[in-house]
PDB file of C-alpha atoms in Angstrom:
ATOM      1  CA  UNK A   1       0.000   0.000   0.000  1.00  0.00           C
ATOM      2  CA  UNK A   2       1.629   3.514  -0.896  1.00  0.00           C
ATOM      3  CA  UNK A   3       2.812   5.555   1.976  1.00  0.00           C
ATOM      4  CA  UNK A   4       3.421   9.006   2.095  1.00  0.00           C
ATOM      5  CA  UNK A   5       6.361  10.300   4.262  1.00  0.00           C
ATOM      6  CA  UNK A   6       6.995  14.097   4.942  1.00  0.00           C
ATOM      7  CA  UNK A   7      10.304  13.285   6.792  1.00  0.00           C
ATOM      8  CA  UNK A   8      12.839  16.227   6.322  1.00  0.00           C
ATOM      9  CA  UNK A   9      15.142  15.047   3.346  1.00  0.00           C
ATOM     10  CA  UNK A  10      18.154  17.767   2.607  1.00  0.00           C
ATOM     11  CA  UNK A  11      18.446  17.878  -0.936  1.00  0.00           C
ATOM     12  CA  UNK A  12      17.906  21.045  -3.851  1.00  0.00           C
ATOM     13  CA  UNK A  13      14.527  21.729  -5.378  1.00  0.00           C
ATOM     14  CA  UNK A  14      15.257  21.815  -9.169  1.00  0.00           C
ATOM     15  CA  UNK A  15      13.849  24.683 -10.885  1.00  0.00           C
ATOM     16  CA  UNK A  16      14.744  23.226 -14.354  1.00  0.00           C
ATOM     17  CA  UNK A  17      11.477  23.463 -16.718  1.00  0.00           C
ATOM     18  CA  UNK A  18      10.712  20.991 -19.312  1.00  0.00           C
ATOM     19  CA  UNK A  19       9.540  21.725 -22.952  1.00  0.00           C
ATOM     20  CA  UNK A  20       5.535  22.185 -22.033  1.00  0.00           C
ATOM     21  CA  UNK A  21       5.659  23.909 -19.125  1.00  0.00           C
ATOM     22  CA  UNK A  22       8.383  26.417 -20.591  1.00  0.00           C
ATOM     23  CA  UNK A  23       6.241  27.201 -23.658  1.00  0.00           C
ATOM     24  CA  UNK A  24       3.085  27.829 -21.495  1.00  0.00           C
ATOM     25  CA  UNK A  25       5.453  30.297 -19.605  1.00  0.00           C
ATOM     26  CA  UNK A  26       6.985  32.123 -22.596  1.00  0.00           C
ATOM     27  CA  UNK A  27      10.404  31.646 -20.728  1.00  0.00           C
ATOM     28  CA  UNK A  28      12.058  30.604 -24.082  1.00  0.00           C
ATOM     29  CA  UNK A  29      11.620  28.460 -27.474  1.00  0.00           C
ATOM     30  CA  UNK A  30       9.823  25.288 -27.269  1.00  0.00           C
ATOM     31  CA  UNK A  31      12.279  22.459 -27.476  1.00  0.00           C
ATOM     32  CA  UNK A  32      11.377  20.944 -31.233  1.00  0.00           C
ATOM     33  CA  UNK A  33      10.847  16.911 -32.188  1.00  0.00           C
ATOM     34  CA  UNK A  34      14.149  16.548 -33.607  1.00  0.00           C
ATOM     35  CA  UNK A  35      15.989  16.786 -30.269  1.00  0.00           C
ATOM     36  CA  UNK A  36      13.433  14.622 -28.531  1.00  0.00           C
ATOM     37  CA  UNK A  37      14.014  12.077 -30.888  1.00  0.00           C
ATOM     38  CA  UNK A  38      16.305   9.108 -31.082  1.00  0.00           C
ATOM     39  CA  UNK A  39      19.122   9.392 -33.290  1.00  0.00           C
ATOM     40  CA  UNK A  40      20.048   7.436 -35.720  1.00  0.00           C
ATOM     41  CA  UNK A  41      22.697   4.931 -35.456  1.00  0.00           C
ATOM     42  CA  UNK A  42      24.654   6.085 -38.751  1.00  0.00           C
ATOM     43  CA  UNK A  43      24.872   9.736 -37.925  1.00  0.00           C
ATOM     44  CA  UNK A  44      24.551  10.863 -34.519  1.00  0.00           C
ATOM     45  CA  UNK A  45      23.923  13.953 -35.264  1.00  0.00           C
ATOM     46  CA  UNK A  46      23.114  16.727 -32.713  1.00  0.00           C
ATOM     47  CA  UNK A  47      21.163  19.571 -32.827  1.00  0.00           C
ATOM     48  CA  UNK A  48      22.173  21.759 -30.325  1.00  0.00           C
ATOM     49  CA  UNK A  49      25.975  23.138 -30.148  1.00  0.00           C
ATOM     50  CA  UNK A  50      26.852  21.585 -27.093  1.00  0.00           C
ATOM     51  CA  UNK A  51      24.770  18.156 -27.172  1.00  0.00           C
ATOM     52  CA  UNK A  52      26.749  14.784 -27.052  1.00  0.00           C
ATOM     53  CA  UNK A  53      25.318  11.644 -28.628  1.00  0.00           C
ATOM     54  CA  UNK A  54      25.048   9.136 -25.705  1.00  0.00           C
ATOM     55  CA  UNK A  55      23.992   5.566 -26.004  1.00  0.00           C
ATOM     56  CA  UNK A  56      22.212   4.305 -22.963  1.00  0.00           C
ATOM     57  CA  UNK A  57      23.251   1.750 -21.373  1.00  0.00           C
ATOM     58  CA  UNK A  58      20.944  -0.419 -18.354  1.00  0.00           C
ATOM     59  CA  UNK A  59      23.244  -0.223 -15.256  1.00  0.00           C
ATOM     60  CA  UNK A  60      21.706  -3.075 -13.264  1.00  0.00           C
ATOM     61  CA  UNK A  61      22.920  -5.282 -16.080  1.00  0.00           C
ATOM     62  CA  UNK A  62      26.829  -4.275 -16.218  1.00  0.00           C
ATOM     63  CA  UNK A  63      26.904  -3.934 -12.518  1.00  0.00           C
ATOM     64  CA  UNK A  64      24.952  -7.244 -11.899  1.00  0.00           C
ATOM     65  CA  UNK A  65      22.383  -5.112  -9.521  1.00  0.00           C
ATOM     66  CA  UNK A  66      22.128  -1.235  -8.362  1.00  0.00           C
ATOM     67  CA  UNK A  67      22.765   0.571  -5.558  1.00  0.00           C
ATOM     68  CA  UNK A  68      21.724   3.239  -3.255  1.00  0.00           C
ATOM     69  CA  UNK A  69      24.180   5.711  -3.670  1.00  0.00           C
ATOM     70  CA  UNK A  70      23.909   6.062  -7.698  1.00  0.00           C
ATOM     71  CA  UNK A  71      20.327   7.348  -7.512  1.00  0.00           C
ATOM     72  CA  UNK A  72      20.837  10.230  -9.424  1.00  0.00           C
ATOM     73  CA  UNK A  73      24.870   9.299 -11.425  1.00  0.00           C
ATOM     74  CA  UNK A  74      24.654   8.990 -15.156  1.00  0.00           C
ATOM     75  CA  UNK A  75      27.810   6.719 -15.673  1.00  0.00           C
ATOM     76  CA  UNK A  76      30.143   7.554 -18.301  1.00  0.00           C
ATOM     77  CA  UNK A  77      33.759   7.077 -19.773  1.00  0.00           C
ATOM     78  CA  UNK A  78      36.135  10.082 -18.814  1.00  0.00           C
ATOM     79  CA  UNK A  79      36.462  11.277 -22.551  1.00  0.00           C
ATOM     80  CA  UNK A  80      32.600  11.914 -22.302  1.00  0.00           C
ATOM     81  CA  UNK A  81      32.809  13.506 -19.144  1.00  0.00           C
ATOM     82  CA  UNK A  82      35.419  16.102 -20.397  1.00  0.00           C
ATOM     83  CA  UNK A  83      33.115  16.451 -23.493  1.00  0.00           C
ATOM     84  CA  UNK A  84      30.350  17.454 -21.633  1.00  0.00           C
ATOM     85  CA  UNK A  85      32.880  20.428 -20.040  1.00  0.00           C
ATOM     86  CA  UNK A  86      33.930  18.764 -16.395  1.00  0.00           C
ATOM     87  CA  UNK A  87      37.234  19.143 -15.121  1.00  0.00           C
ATOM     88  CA  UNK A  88      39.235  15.709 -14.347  1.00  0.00           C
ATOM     89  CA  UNK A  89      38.299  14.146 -11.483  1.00  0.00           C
ATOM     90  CA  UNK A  90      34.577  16.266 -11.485  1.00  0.00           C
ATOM     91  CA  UNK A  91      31.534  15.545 -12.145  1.00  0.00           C
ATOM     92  CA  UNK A  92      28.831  17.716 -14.614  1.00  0.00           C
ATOM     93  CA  UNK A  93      25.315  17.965 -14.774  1.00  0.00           C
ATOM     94  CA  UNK A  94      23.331  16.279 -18.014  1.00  0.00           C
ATOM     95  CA  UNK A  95      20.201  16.602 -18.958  1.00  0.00           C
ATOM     96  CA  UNK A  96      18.148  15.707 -22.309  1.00  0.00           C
ATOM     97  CA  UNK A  97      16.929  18.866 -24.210  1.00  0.00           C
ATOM     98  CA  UNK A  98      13.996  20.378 -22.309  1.00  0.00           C
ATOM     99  CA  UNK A  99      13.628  18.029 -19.918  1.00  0.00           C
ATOM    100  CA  UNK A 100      12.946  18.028 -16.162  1.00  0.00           C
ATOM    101  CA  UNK A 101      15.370  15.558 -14.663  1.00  0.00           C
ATOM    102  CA  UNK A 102      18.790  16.518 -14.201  1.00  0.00           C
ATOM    103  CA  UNK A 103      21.563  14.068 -13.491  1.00  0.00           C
ATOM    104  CA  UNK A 104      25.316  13.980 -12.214  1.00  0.00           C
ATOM    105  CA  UNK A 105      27.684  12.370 -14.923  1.00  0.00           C
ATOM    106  CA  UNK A 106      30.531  10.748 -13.525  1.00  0.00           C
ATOM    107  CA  UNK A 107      33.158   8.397 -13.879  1.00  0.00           C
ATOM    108  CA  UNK A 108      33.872   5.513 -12.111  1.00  0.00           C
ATOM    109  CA  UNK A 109      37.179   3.462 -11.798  1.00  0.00           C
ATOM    110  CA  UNK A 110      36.020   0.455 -11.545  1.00  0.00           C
ATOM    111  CA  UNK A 111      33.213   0.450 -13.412  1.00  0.00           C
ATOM    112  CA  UNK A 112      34.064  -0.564 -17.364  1.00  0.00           C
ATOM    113  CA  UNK A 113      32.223   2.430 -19.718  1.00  0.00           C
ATOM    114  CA  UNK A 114      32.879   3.272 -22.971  1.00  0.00           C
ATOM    115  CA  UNK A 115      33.066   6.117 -24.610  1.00  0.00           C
ATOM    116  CA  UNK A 116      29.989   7.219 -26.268  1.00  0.00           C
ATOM    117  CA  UNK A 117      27.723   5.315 -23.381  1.00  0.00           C
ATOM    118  CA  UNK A 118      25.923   6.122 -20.546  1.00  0.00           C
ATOM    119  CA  UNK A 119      25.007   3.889 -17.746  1.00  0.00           C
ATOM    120  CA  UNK A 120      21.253   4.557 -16.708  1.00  0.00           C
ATOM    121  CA  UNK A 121      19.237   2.656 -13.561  1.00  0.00           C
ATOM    122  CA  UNK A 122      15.924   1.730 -14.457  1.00  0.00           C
ATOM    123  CA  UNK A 123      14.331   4.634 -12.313  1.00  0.00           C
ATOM    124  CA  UNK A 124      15.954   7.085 -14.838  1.00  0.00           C
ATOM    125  CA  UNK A 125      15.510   5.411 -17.717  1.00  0.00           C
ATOM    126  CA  UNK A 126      11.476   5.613 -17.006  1.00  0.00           C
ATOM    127  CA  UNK A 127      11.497   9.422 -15.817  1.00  0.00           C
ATOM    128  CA  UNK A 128      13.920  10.186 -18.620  1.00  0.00           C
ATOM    129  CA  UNK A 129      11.561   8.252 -21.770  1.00  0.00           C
ATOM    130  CA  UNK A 130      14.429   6.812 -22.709  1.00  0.00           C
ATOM    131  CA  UNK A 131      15.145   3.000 -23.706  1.00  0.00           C
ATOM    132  CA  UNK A 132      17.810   0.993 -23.667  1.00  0.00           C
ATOM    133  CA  UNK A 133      20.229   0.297 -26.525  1.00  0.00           C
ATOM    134  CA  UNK A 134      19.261   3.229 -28.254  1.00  0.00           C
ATOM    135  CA  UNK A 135      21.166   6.525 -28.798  1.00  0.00           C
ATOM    136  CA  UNK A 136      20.052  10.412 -27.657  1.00  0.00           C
ATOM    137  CA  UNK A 137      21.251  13.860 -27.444  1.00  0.00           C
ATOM    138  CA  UNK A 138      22.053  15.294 -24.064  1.00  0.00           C
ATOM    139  CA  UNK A 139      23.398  18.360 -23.121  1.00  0.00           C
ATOM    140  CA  UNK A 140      25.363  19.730 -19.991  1.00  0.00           C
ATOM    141  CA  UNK A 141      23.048  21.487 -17.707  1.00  0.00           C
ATOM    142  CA  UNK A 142      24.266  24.775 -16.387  1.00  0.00           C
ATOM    143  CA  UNK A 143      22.182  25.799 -13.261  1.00  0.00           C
ATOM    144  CA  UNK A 144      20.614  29.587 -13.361  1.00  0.00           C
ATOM    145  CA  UNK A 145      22.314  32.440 -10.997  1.00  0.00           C
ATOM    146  CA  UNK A 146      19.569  32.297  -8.659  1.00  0.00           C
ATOM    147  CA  UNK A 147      20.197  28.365  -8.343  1.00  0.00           C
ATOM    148  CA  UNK A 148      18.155  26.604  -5.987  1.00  0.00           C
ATOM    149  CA  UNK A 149      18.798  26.529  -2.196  1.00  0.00           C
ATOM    150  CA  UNK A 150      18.754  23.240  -0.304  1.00  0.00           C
ATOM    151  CA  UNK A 151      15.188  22.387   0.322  1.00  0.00           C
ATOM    152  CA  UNK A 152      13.083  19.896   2.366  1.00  0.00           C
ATOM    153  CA  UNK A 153      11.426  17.553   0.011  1.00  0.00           C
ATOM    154  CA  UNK A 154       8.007  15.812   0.530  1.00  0.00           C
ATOM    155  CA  UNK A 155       8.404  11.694  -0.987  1.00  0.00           C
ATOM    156  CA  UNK A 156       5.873   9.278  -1.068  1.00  0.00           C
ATOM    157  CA  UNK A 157       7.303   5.324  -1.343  1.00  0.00           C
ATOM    158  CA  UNK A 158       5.568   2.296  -2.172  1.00  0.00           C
ATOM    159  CA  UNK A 159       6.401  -1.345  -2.524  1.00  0.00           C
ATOM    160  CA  UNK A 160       8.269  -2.109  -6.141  1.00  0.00           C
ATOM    161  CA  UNK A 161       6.576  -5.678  -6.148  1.00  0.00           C
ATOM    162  CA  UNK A 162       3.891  -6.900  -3.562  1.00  0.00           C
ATOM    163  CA  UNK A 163       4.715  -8.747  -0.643  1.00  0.00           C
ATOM    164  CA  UNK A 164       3.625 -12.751  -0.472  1.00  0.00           C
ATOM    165  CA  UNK A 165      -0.345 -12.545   1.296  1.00  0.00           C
ATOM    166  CA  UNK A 166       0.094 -12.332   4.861  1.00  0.00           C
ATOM    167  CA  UNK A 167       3.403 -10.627   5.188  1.00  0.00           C
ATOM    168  CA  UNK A 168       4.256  -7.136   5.839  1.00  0.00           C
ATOM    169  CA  UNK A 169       7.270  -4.183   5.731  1.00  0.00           C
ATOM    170  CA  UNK A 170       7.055  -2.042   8.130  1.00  0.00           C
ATOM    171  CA  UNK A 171       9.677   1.113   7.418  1.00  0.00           C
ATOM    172  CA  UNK A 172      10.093   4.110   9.917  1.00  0.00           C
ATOM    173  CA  UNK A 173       9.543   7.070   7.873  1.00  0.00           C
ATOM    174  CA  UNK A 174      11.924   9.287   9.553  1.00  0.00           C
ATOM    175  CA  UNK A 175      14.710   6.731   9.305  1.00  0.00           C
ATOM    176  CA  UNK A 176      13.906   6.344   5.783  1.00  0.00           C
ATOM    177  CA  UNK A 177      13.848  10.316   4.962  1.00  0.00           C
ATOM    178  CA  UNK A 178      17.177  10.684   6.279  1.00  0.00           C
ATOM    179  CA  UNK A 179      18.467   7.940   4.290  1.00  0.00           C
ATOM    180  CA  UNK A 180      17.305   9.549   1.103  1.00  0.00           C
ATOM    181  CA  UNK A 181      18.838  12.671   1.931  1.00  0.00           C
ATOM    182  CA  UNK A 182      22.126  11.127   2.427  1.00  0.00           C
ATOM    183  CA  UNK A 183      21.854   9.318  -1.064  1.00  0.00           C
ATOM    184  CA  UNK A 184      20.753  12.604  -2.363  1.00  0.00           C
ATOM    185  CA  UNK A 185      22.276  15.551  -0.404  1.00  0.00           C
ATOM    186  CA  UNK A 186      23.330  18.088  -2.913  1.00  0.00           C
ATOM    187  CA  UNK A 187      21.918  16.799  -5.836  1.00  0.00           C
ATOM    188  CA  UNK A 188      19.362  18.767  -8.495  1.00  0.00           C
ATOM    189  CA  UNK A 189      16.073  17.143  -7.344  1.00  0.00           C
ATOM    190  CA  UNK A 190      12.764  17.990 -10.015  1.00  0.00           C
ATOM    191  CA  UNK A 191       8.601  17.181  -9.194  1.00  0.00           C
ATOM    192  CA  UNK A 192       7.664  13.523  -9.842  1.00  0.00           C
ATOM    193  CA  UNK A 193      11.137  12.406 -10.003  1.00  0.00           C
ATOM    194  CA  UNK A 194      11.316   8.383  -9.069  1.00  0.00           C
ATOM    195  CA  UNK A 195      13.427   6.385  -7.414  1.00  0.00           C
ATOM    196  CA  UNK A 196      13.932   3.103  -6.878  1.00  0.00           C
ATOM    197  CA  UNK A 197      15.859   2.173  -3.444  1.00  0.00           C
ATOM    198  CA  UNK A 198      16.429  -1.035  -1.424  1.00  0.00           C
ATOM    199  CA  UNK A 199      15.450  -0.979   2.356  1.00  0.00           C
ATOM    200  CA  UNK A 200      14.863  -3.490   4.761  1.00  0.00           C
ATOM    201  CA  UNK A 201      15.567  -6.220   2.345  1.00  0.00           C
ATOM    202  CA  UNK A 202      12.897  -4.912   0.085  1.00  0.00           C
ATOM    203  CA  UNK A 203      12.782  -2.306  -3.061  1.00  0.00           C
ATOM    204  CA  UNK A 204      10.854   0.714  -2.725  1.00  0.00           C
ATOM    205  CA  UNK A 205      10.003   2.961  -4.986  1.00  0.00           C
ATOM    206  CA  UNK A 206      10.204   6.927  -4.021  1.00  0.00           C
ATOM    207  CA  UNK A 207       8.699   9.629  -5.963  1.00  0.00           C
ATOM    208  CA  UNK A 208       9.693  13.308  -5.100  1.00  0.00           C
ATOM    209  CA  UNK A 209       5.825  15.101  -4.337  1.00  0.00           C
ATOM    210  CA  UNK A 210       7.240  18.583  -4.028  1.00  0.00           C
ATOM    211  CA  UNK A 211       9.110  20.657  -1.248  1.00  0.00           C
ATOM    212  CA  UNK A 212       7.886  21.425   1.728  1.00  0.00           C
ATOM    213  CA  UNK A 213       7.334  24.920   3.308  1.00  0.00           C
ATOM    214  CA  UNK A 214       9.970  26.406   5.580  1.00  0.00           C
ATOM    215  CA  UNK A 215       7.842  26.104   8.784  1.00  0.00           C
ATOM    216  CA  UNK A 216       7.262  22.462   7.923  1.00  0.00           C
ATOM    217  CA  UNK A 217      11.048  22.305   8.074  1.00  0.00           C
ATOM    218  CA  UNK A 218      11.386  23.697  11.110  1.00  0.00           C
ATOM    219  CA  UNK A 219       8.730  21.262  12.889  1.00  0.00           C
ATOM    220  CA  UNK A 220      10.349  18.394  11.709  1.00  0.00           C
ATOM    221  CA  UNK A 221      13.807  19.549  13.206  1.00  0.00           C
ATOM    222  CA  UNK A 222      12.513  20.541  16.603  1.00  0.00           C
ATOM    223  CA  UNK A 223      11.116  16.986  16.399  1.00  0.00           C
ATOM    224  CA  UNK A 224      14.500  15.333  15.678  1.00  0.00           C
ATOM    225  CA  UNK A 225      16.031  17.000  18.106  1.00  0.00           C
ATOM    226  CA  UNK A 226      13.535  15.921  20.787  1.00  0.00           C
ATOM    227  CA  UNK A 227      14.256  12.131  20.459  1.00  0.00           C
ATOM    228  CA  UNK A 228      17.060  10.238  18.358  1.00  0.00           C
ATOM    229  CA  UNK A 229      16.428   6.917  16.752  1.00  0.00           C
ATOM    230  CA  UNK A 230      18.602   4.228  14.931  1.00  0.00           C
ATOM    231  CA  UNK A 231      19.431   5.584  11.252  1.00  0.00           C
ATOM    232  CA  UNK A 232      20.387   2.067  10.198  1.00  0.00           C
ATOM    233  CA  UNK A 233      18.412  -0.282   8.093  1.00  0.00           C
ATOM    234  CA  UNK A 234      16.891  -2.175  10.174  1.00  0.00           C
ATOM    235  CA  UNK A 235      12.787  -2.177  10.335  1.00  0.00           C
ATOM    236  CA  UNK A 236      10.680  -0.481  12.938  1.00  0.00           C
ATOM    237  CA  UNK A 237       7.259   1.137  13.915  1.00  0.00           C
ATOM    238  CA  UNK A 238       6.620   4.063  11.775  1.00  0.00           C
ATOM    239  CA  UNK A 239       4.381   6.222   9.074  1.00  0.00           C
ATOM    240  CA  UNK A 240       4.987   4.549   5.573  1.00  0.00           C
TER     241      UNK A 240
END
């Protein structure tokens, strides 16, 4: 059964704007087809100046499973990391054309990418509308002057795949909120993002409602400070 936790999680509110809701606002040109589009195999051509072509790659399958911390890392070689303009040993922000998620492109040691590839989880591939195999432009996202601050973010969580009849999770929300915002903490966090995360020996999946007001915020850390609990893993009484 969903569950709906407003446990403080420390992360930034993106104010990115996709293609629709930019048009409606007359902030700039509508993004057009041709860079929502595919591309083809034989040319990989872009259309904006600084968009990279970019395979995409499913990351549970080279990496025989996921994991918690690369909720919101776009793998990639270093040659396509300098492409996109970061500095060795950095990370930059990637985006598709108009969209609304916003991702951290990084490289990995030990992780085997090649150049031209990027390794997606299958929580990004869905909020992205991207599929695997198949190549598409991205482009480097450069936050505005007034970027976001950190912000408190409301997430609801459900069950990825029901439980056998009879059996139950039982999560603690709080625990669980400051989880996410240690897996997210600093990252560029956008409406109706989703998530998938393991817990408690089960997968949940989280979807970013919104952010919460500033005296919500405040509650929730006069609350923390009144009574401590076990930030581990483990299962316990709670709200989700």
């Amino acid at each position: 059964r969903p569950g709906k936790s407003n446990s403080m999680v420390n992360m930034k509110a993106s104010g990115h704007q996709g293609q629709r809701k930019r048009r409606q606002a007359g902030a700039e040109d509508a993004v057009t087809k041709l860079e929502k589009l595919k591309l083809r195999p034989d040319s990989l051509a872009c259309v904006n100046p600084d968009g990279v072509p970019l395979r995409v790659v499913a990351r549970e399958k080279v990496l025989g499973g996921e994991s918690n911390a690369h909720l919101k890392a776009a793998l990639v070689a270093p040659a396509t990391l300098a492409a996109l303009g970061a500095a060795p040993g950095s990370r930059a922000m990637l985006c598709r054309p108009g969209g609304d998620f916003i991702l951290s492109a990084r490289a990995v040691a030990d992780v085997p990418v090649s150049e031209g590839e990027v390794l997606l989880g299958e929580a990004q591939r869905l909020s992205l509308h991207v599929c695997e195999d198949e190549f598409y432009e991205w482009v480097p996202y450069r936050p505005p002057a007034d970027e976001p601050p950190l912000a408190a973010l409301s997430v609801e969580a459900q069950l990825l795949h029901a439980r056998p009849e009879g059996e139950r999770l039982v999560q603690d929300a709080a625990v669980l909120g400051r989880q996410v915002g240690k897996w997210l903490f600093g990252e560029m966090v956008s409406d109706n993002e989703v998530f998938i995360v393991s817990v408690s020996g089960a997968q949940l999946v989280l979807r970013a409602t919104g952010c919460l007001p500033q005296q919500a915020e405040d509650e929730d850390e006069d609350d923390e400070m009144g009574g401590g609990e076990d930030e581990g893993e483990g299962e316990g009484e709670g709200d989700s």
